[in-house]
PDB file of C-alpha atoms in Angstrom:
ATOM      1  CA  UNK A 174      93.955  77.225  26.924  1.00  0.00           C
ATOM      2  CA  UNK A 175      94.389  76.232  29.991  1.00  0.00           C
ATOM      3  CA  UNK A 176      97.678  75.812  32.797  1.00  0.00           C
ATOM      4  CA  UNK A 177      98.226  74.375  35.927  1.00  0.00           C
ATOM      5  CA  UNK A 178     100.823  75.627  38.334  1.00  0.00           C
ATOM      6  CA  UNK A 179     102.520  73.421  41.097  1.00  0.00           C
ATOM      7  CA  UNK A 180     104.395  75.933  42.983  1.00  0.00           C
ATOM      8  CA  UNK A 181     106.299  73.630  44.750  1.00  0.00           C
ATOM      9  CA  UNK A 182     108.923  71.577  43.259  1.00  0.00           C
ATOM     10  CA  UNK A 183     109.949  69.683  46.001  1.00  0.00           C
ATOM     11  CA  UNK A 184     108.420  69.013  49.212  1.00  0.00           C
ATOM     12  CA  UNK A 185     110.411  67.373  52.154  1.00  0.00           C
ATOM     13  CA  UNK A 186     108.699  65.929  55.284  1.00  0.00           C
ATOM     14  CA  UNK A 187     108.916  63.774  58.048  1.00  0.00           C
ATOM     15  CA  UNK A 188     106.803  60.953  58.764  1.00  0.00           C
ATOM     16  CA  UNK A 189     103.632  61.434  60.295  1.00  0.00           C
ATOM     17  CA  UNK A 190     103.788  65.201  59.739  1.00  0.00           C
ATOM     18  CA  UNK A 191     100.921  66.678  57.359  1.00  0.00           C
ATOM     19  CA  UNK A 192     101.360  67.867  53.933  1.00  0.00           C
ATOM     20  CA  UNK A 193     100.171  70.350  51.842  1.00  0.00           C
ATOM     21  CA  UNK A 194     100.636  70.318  47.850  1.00  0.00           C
ATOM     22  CA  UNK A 195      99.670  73.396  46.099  1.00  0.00           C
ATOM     23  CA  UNK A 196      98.300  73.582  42.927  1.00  0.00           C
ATOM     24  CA  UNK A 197      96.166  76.408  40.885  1.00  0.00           C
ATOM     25  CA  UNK A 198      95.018  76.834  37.540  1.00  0.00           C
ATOM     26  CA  UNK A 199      94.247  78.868  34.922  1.00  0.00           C
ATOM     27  CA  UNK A 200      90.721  81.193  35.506  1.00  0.00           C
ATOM     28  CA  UNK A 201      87.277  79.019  33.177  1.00  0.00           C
ATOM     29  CA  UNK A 202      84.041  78.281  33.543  1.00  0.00           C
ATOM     30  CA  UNK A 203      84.231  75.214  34.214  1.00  0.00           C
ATOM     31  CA  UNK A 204      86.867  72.596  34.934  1.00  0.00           C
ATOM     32  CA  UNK A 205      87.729  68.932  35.551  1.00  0.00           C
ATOM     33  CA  UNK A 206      90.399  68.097  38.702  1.00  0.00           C
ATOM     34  CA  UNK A 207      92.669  65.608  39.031  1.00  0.00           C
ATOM     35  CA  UNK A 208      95.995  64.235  41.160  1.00  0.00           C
ATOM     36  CA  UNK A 209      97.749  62.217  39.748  1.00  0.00           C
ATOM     37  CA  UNK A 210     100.937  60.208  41.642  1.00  0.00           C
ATOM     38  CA  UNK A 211     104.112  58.786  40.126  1.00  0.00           C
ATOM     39  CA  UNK A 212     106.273  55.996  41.932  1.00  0.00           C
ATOM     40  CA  UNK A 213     109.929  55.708  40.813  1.00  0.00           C
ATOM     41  CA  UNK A 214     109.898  54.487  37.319  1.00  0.00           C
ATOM     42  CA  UNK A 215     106.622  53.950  37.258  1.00  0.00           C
ATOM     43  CA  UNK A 216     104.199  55.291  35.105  1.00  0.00           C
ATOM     44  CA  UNK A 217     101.371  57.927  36.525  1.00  0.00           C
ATOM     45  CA  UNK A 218      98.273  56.694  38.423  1.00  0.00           C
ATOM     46  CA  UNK A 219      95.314  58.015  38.971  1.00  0.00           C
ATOM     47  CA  UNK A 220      94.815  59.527  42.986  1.00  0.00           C
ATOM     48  CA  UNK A 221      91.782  61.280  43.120  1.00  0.00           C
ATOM     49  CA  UNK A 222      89.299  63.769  41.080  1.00  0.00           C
ATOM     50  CA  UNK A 223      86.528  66.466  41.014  1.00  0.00           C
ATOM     51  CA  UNK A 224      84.393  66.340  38.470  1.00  0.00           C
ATOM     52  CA  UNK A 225      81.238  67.647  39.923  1.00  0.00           C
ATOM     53  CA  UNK A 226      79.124  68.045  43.055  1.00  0.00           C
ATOM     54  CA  UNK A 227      80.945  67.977  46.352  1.00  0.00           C
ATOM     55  CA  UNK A 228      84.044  70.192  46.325  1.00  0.00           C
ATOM     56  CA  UNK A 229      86.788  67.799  48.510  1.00  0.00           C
ATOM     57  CA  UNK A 230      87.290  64.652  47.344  1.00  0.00           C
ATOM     58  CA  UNK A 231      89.319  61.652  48.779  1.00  0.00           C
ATOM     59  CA  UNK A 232      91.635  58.940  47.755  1.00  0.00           C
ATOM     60  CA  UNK A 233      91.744  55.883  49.073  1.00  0.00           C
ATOM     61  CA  UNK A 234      94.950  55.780  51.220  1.00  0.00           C
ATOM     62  CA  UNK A 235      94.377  58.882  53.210  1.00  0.00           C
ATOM     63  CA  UNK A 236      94.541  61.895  50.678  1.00  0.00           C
ATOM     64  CA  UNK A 237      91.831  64.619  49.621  1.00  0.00           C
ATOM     65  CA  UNK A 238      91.871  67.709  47.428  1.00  0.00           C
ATOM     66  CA  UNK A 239      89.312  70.402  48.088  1.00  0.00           C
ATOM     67  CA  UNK A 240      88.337  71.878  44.829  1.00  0.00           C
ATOM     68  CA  UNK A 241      88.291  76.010  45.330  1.00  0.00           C
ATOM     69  CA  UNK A 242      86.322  78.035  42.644  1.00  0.00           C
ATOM     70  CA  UNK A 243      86.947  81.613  43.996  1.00  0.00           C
ATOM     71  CA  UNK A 244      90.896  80.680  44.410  1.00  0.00           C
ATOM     72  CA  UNK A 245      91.121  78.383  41.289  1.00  0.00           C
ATOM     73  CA  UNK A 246      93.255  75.642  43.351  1.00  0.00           C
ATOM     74  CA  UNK A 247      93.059  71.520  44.137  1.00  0.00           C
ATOM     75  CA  UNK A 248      95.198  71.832  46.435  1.00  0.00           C
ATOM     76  CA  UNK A 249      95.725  68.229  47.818  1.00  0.00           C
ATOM     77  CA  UNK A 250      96.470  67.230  51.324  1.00  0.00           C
ATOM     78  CA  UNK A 251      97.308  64.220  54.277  1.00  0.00           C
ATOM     79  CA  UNK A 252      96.748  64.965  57.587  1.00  0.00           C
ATOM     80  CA  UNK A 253      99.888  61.802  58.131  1.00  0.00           C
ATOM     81  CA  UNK A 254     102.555  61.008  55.509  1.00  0.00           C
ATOM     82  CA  UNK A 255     104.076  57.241  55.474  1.00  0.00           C
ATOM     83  CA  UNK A 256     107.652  56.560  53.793  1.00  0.00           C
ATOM     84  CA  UNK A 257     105.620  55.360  51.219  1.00  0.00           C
ATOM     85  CA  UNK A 258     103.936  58.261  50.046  1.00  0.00           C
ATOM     86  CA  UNK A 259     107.509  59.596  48.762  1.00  0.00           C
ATOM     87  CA  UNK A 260     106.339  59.969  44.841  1.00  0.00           C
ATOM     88  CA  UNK A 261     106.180  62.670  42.271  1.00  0.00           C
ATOM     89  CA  UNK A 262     102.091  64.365  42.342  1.00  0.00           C
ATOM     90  CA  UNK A 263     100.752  65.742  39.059  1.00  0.00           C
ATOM     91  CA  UNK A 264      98.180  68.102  39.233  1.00  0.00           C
ATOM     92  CA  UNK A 265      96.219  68.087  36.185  1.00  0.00           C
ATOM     93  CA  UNK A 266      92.950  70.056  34.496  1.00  0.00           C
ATOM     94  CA  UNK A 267      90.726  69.737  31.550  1.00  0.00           C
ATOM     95  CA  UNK A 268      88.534  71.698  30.383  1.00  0.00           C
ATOM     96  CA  UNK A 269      85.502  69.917  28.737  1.00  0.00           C
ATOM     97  CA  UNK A 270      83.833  73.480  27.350  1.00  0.00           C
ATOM     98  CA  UNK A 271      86.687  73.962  24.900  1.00  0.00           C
ATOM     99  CA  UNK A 272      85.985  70.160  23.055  1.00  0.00           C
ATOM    100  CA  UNK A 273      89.951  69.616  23.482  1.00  0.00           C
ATOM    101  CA  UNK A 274      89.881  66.370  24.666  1.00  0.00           C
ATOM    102  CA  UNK A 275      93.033  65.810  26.550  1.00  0.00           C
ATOM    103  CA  UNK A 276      94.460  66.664  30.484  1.00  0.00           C
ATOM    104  CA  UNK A 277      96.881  69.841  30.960  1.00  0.00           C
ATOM    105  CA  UNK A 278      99.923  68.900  33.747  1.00  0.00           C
ATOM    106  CA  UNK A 279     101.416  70.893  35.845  1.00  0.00           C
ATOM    107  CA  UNK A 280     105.269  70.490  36.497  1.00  0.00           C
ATOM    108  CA  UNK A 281     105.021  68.075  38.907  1.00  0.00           C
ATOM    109  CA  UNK A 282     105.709  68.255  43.363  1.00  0.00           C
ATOM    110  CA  UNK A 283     108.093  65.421  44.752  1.00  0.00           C
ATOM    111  CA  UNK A 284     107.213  64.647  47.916  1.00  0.00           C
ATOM    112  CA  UNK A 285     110.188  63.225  50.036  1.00  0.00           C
ATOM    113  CA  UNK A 286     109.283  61.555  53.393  1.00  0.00           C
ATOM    114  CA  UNK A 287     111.802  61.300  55.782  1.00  0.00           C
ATOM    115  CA  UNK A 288     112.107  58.926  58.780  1.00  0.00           C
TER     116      UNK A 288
ATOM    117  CA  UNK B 155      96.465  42.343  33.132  1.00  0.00           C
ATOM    118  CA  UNK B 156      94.315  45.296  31.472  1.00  0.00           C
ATOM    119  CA  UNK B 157      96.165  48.014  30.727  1.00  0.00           C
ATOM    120  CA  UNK B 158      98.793  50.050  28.085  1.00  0.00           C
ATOM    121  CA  UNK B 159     101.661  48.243  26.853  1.00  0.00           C
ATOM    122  CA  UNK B 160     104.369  50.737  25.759  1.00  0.00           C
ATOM    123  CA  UNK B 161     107.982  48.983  23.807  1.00  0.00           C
ATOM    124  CA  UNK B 162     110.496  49.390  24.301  1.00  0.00           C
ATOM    125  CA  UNK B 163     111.150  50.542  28.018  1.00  0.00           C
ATOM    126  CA  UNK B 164     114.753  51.912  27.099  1.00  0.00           C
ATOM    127  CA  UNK B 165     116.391  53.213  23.650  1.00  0.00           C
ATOM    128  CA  UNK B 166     119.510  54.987  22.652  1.00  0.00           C
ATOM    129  CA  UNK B 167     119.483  56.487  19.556  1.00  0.00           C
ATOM    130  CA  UNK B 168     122.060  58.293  17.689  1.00  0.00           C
ATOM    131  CA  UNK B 169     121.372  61.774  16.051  1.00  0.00           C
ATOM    132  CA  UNK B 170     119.207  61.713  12.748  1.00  0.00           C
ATOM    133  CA  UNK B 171     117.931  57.677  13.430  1.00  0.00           C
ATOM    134  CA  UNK B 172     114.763  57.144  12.923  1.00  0.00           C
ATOM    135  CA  UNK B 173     112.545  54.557  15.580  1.00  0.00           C
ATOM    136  CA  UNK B 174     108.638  54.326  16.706  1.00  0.00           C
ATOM    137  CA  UNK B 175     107.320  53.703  19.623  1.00  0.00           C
ATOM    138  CA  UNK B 176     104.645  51.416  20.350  1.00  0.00           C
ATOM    139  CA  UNK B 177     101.946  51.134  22.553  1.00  0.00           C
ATOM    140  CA  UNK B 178      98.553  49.264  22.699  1.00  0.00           C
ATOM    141  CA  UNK B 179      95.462  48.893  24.859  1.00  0.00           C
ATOM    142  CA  UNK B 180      92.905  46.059  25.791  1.00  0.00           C
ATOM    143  CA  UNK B 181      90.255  48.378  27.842  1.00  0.00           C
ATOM    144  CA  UNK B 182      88.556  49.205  24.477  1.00  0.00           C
ATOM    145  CA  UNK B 183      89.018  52.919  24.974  1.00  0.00           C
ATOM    146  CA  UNK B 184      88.493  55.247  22.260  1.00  0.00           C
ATOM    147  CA  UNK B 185      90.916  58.135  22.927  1.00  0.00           C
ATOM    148  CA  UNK B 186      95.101  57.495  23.036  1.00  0.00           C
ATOM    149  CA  UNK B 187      97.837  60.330  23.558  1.00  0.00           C
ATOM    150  CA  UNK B 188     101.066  60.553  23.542  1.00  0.00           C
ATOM    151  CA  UNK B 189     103.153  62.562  26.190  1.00  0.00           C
ATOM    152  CA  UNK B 190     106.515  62.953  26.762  1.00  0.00           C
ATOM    153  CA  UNK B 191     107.913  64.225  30.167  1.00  0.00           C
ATOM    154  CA  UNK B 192     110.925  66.331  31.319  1.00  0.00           C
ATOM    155  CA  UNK B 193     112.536  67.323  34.653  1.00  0.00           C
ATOM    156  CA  UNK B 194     110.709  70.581  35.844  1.00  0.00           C
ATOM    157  CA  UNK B 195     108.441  70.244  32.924  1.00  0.00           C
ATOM    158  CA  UNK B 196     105.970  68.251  33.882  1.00  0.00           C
ATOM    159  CA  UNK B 197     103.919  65.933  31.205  1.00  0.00           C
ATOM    160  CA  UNK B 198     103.842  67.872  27.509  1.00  0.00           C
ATOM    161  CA  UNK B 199     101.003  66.615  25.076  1.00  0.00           C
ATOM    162  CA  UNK B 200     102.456  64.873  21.875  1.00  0.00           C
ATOM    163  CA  UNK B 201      99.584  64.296  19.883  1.00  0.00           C
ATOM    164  CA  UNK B 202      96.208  62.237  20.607  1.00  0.00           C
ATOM    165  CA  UNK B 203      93.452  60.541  18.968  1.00  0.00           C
ATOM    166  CA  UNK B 204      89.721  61.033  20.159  1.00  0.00           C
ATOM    167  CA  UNK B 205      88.773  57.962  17.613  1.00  0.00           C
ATOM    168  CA  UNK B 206      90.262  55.513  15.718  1.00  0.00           C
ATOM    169  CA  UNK B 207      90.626  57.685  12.321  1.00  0.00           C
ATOM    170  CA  UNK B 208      91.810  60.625  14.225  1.00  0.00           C
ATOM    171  CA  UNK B 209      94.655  62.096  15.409  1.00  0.00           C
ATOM    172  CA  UNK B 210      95.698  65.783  16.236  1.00  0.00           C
ATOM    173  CA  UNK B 211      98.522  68.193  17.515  1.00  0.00           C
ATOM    174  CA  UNK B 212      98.927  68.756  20.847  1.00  0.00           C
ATOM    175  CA  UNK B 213     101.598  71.269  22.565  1.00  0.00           C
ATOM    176  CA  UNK B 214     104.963  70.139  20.743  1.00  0.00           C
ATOM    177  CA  UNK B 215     104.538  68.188  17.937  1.00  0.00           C
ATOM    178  CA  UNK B 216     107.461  69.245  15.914  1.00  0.00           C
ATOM    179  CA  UNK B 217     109.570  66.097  15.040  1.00  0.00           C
ATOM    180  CA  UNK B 218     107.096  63.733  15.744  1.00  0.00           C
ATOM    181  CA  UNK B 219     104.281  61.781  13.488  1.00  0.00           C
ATOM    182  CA  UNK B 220     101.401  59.125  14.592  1.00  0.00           C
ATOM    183  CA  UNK B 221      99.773  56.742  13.278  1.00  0.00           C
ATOM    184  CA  UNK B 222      96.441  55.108  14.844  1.00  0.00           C
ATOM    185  CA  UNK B 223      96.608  51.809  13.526  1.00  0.00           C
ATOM    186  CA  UNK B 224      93.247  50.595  14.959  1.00  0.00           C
ATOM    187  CA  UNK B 225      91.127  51.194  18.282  1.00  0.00           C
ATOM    188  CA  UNK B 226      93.853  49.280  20.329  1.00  0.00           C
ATOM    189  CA  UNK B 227      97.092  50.646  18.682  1.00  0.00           C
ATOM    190  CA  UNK B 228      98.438  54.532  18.351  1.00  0.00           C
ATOM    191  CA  UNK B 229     102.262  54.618  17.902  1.00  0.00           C
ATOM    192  CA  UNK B 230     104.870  57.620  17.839  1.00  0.00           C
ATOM    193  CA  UNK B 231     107.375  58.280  15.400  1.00  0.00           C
ATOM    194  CA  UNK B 232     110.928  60.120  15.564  1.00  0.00           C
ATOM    195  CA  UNK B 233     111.572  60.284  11.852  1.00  0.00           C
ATOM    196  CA  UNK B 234     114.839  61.583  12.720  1.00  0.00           C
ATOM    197  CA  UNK B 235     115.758  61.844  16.216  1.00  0.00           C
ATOM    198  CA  UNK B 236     117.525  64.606  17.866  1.00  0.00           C
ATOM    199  CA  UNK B 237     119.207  65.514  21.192  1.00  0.00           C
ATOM    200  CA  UNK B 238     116.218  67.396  22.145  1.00  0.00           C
ATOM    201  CA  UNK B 239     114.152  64.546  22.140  1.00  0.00           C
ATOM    202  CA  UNK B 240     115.906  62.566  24.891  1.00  0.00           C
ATOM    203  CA  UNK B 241     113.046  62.246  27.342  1.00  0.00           C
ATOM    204  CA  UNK B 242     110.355  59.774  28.835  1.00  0.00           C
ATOM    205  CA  UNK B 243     107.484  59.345  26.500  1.00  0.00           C
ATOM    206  CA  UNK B 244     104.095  58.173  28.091  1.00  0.00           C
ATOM    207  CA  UNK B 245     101.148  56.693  26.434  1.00  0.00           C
ATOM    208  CA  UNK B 246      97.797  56.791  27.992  1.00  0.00           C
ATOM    209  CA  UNK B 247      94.106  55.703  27.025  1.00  0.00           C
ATOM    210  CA  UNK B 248      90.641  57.446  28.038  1.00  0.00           C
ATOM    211  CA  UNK B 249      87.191  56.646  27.287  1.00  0.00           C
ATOM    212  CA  UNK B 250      85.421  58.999  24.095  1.00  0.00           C
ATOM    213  CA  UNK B 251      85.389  62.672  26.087  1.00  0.00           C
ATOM    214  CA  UNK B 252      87.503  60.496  29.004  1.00  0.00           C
ATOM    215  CA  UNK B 253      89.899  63.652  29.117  1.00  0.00           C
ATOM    216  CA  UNK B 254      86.980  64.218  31.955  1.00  0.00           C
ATOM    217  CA  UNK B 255      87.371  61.053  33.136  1.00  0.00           C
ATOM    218  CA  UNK B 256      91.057  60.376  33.703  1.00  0.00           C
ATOM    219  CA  UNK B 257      93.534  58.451  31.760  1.00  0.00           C
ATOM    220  CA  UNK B 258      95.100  54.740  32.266  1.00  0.00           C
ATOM    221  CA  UNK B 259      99.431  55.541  31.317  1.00  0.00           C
ATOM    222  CA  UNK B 260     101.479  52.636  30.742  1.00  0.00           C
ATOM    223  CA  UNK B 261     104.952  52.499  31.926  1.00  0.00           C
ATOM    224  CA  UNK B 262     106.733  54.487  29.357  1.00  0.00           C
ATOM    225  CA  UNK B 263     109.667  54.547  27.456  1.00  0.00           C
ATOM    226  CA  UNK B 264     113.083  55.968  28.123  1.00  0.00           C
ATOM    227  CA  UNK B 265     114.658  57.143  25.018  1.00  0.00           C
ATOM    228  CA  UNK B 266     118.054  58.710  25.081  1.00  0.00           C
ATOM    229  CA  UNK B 267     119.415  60.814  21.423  1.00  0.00           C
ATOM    230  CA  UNK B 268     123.372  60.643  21.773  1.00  0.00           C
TER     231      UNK B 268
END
């Protein structure tokens, strides 16, 4: 079965600095990406994904994961953080080869913005 | 709005109640899950249902039963709650195989065992 590790637990930054969020999984043949983000009690939404063909991907408000077969990460980044990026980011896989039909999280990175 | 509907938001329990947990979706999806999700823990699969008909285990199903009433409907039941299950529940809706695809979550439920 699959796992996804998010290193990080907790990530603070200040505003306008870049931001790195680590996340690797567990070695398959192949594998579906995703990022997910989480706004104070809010449910999750759906950031960005890999599911084939061009290895970084990009959300639309400024992030992008490059998808990294050797290294088995998704590592997802932002070259500028606003206050209102501060959110929890799940990374999560599935793995379509197995026929289990449902997303493996990992623990979960909050990102704290500072002014 | 399209979407999951999860009810209640909140709930307190006490020890050995029993409740279920709703939740319903209008986007005609075929697959529904339940997750629940703890500090440092990340999301933990429930159970889910590929199709209407199915359902099946997922990580930590102990303590927990489903039902999938129809395509739209797939609730969670504490038969008979316990401390332990104080968490946030989410449910979430894919398209058939739409594990590959993403999910939709709705806003969850809060559910404290005292």
């Amino acid at each position: 079965a699959q796992s996804v590790t998010q290193l990080d637990s907790q990530v603070p930054v200040f505003e306008e600095a870049p931001v790195e969020l680590r996340c690797n999984y567990s070695s398959s043949v192949s594998v579906y990406l995703f990022w997910y983000v989480q706004y104070p009690n809010q449910g999750l939404q759906l950031l960005l994904k890999y599911l084939s063909g061009s290895t970084l991907v990009e959300s639309i408000n400024g992030f992008e994961a490059e998808f990294n077969k050797s290294q088995t990460s998704f590592h997802l980044r932002k070259p500028s953080v606003h206050i209102s990026d501060t959110a929890e980011y799940f990374c999560a896989v599935s793995d379509p080869d197995t026929g289990r039909r449902a997303l493996t999280f990992g623990s979960g990175t909050r990102l704290q913005v500072q002014p | 709005n399209a979407g999951v509907t999860q009810t209640p938001k909140f709930q307190v329990l006490k020890t050995g109640q029993s409740m279920t947990l709703q939740c319903a979706q209008d986007m005609n999806h075929n697959s529904m899950y339940w997750y629940r999700q703890d500090p440092g823990m990340g999301l933990r699969l429930i159970y889910y249902s590929a199709s209407e008909g199915t359902t099946d285990k997922g990580e930590v199903p102990n303590g927990y039963n489903v039902s999938r009433l129809n395509k739209r409907e797939f609730s969670l039941r504490l038969e008979s709650a316990a401390p332990s299950q104080t968490s946030v529940y989410f449910c979430a809706s894919s398209e058939q195989g739409g594990a590959n695809y993403g999910y939709t979550f709705g806003s969850g439920t809060r559910l404290t065992v005292v």
